[in-house]
Amino acid sequence: MSRHARTIAGAIVGVLYLCCLLLAPAGALQSLPMSGPFLPPSFVHPLGTDDLGRDMLAALAQGGRSSLMVATVTALLAVGLGMAIGMAAGLGASWLDDLLMRTADMVLSLPALLVAILVASLFGGSSLNLALVLGLTRWPTIARIVRAETLSLRRSDFVRSSVAVGTRPVAIALRHILPHVSPTALTATGIVFGGAILAEAALAFVGLGDPARTSWGQLIAAGYSFFDRAWWMWAFPALALCGTSALVAVAASRE
Amino acid sequence: MLLPRLVWAIGTVWLAASLAFLLIHLAPGGPAIALGGDSGAPGYLEEVARLYRLDRPLPEIYLDWLARVATGDLGHSYRSGQSVLSLILERLPVTLALVAPAVMLSAIAGTLLGLLRTPRGFAASMAALHAVPGYLVGQALVMVFALGLGVLPVQGLVDGRDSDGGGIARLLDMARHLILPILALALHNLTFVALLTRTRVMAEMKRPYAVTAAAKGVAPRLVRRRHALPNAMLGLVSLFGSRLGGFVAGAVTIEVLFALPGLGRLAVTSAIARDHPVVIGLVLFTTAVVVMTNLLVDLTFRRLDPRVGEAA
């Protein structure tokens, strides 16, 4: 994938999400105004209406907003933890490196979706809780990559000179390592971002989503049962989810 | 070099048990609801608190909890009264019948796809296809093969209408019901395997032995299949082992979509009914199974290829 295509894919996702954020009506599906049920796509309702006569475009925008919120919080949490832990492992003593990377391996082996289901069971479905679970279980992917780059940077002349003149490790990490590992870490963050979009939709699909927010997964599950009389109820949410997640995958691809 | 892997395996299960403990004691309504489930029967929570002796200091309860997990005592479901472990073991065959064929199918078909002479944009299209969640693939398959052509059942594990058929007829009926779920789970993961195979084989193709084979005049297709693949296989299968968790996650939505009585659907229905001990048990059980499978894969490799031990 050329650099060009990746940039375009990323930009499309950004613009689409921004539109959802700016244009989505407040509240969840319940608060949308109702008109005729099962209306096919028209000028008034570009994507049709659902079984209760709610505008599908408005519902999709609301779904995009929750998707973006979960994915953003997850990605911020994962990239913050991942970069800090990755750089600490790469720059620190070997016992610290061992400890952090062993922990990373263990955390990565936890079944994140089941933990999210457990949290939904104990605390109720909530977008923030889901983002916390995903962020706290997905940082190792970023930490591993950041550590590997830090280890090779550590041997480079400019870092060794900086150590020689007595720069503190934290300053080295922030001023010399951080700018160099950022591009790779950002790519890995894209993968975490895409994973969070899919996880949010999957939880809502099985009925464990945030009841206060509309989700594409919830719309897909609802639309599926009306597919024979209103294809637009299923097809548009499905397209929104796949399209976004595919664009994110392209934007985050390294080849 | 076996010890680090063993430490990792036990450590991971310990981490999951500790995480569960933390969540149980943070849960609204207190640990008794989390440990016993939100049944609402009078005197039930007091009984649970007495059973787990929750009046003791927290460290003591924690050690007791770890001991319980280690011995497989995962509590009871308030809905069925069954012990969580027996409930899980009862549902396990369904999930295995779904996941095992899907793993094999995506491994074989994905590897073959990854070995093809790939056109430009192959990697991007596979990555984009991988972005389609398994349940959407499943819904599309149902629309075509079950609702459209009417050749395969929409959902369920057995046909309720002919309950008299025993033995082989029943097994065949189950297999027929599992075709679409297996395909849905496999298609989603197949793209991932294809990508992985391609990347690995491409890396092997740059090594001297592959270059030599190509220079000798061996057909590129044969170099890929006979020379590069066996060497790439090693890393491939171990990476595949780490994907097992992904298959379990995929099985959750697929089982809900196709109404299969497996572990994933058990987790979802239990969570909706606030039958917490079952969900906690499933998290711990899944972690243990994923960890043990990875350990087994590792051990097998050590026998197959002596280089593994040295590299690790």
Short mmCIF file of C-alpha atoms in Angstrom, two decimals, chain A residues 1 102 105-107 109-111 113-115 117-119 121-123 198 201-202 205-208 217 220-221 224 227 234 238 241-242 245-246 249-250 255, chain B residues 8 11-12 15-16 23 26-28 34 123-124 127-128 131-133 135-136 139 142-143 198 249 253 256-257 267-268 271-272 274 276 279-280 283 286-287:
data_model
loop_
_atom_site.label_atom_id
_atom_site.label_comp_id
_atom_site.label_asym_id
_atom_site.label_seq_id
_atom_site.Cartn_x
_atom_site.Cartn_y
_atom_site.Cartn_z
CA MET A 1 0.00 0.00 0.00
CA ARG A 102 6.96 -11.01 30.73
CA ASP A 105 3.14 -11.43 27.31
CA MET A 106 0.77 -12.42 30.10
CA VAL A 107 -1.57 -9.46 29.60
CA SER A 109 -2.80 -13.75 26.58
CA LEU A 110 -5.89 -12.65 28.51
CA PRO A 111 -9.15 -13.14 26.60
CA LEU A 113 -13.49 -9.85 24.88
CA LEU A 114 -14.49 -12.24 27.70
CA VAL A 115 -13.03 -9.85 30.29
CA ILE A 117 -18.20 -9.39 28.95
CA LEU A 118 -17.37 -9.98 32.63
CA VAL A 119 -17.10 -6.24 33.25
CA SER A 121 -21.93 -8.43 33.66
CA LEU A 122 -20.64 -6.97 36.92
CA PHE A 123 -20.85 -3.23 36.20
CA LEU A 198 -14.78 -4.20 16.10
CA ALA A 201 -19.65 -3.47 17.73
CA ALA A 202 -19.34 -7.15 18.75
CA PHE A 205 -24.24 -7.09 18.66
CA VAL A 206 -24.66 -9.73 21.38
CA GLY A 207 -26.67 -7.31 23.53
CA LEU A 208 -24.03 -6.24 26.05
CA GLY A 217 -23.36 -3.62 16.25
CA ILE A 220 -26.72 -4.75 12.61
CA ALA A 221 -28.37 -7.20 15.01
CA TYR A 224 -30.73 -8.62 10.43
CA PHE A 227 -33.75 -8.03 6.39
CA TRP A 234 -29.01 -4.17 7.82
CA ALA A 238 -22.92 -3.32 8.08
CA LEU A 241 -18.77 -0.94 10.29
CA CYS A 242 -16.86 -2.84 7.58
CA SER A 245 -12.68 -0.90 10.01
CA ALA A 246 -11.26 -1.67 6.54
CA ALA A 249 -6.75 -1.36 8.52
CA VAL A 250 -5.46 0.15 5.27
CA GLU A 255 3.35 -2.58 3.49
CA TRP B 8 4.51 -17.52 31.77
CA GLY B 11 1.62 -16.38 35.66
CA THR B 12 -1.05 -15.72 33.05
CA LEU B 15 -3.05 -12.72 36.47
CA ALA B 16 -6.53 -13.65 35.25
CA LEU B 23 -13.31 -6.95 39.74
CA LEU B 26 -14.91 -3.59 43.06
CA ALA B 27 -18.33 -4.65 41.75
CA PRO B 28 -21.34 -2.60 42.81
CA ALA B 34 -20.37 -11.07 42.14
CA ALA B 123 -1.96 -7.55 1.21
CA ALA B 124 -4.26 -4.55 1.36
CA ALA B 127 -6.29 -6.75 5.43
CA ALA B 128 -9.50 -5.06 4.32
CA ALA B 131 -11.78 -6.09 8.83
CA VAL B 132 -15.16 -7.74 8.15
CA PRO B 133 -16.27 -9.31 11.45
CA TYR B 135 -20.80 -12.46 12.41
CA LEU B 136 -21.39 -10.28 9.34
CA GLN B 139 -25.28 -13.25 8.37
CA VAL B 142 -27.35 -17.28 6.11
CA MET B 143 -29.01 -14.88 3.67
CA ARG B 198 2.78 -14.45 2.47
CA ALA B 249 -13.61 -14.13 20.73
CA THR B 253 -20.63 -13.65 18.30
CA VAL B 256 -25.00 -16.00 19.49
CA LEU B 257 -25.86 -15.49 15.82
CA ALA B 267 -20.96 -16.20 28.58
CA VAL B 268 -23.39 -13.79 26.92
CA ALA B 271 -23.83 -11.87 31.63
CA ILE B 272 -27.30 -10.68 30.60
CA ARG B 274 -26.17 -11.33 35.84
CA HIS B 276 -21.62 -13.65 37.44
CA VAL B 279 -18.84 -15.49 33.45
CA ILE B 280 -15.93 -15.39 35.90
CA VAL B 283 -12.77 -16.06 31.76
CA THR B 286 -10.59 -19.81 28.60
CA THR B 287 -7.35 -18.28 29.84
#
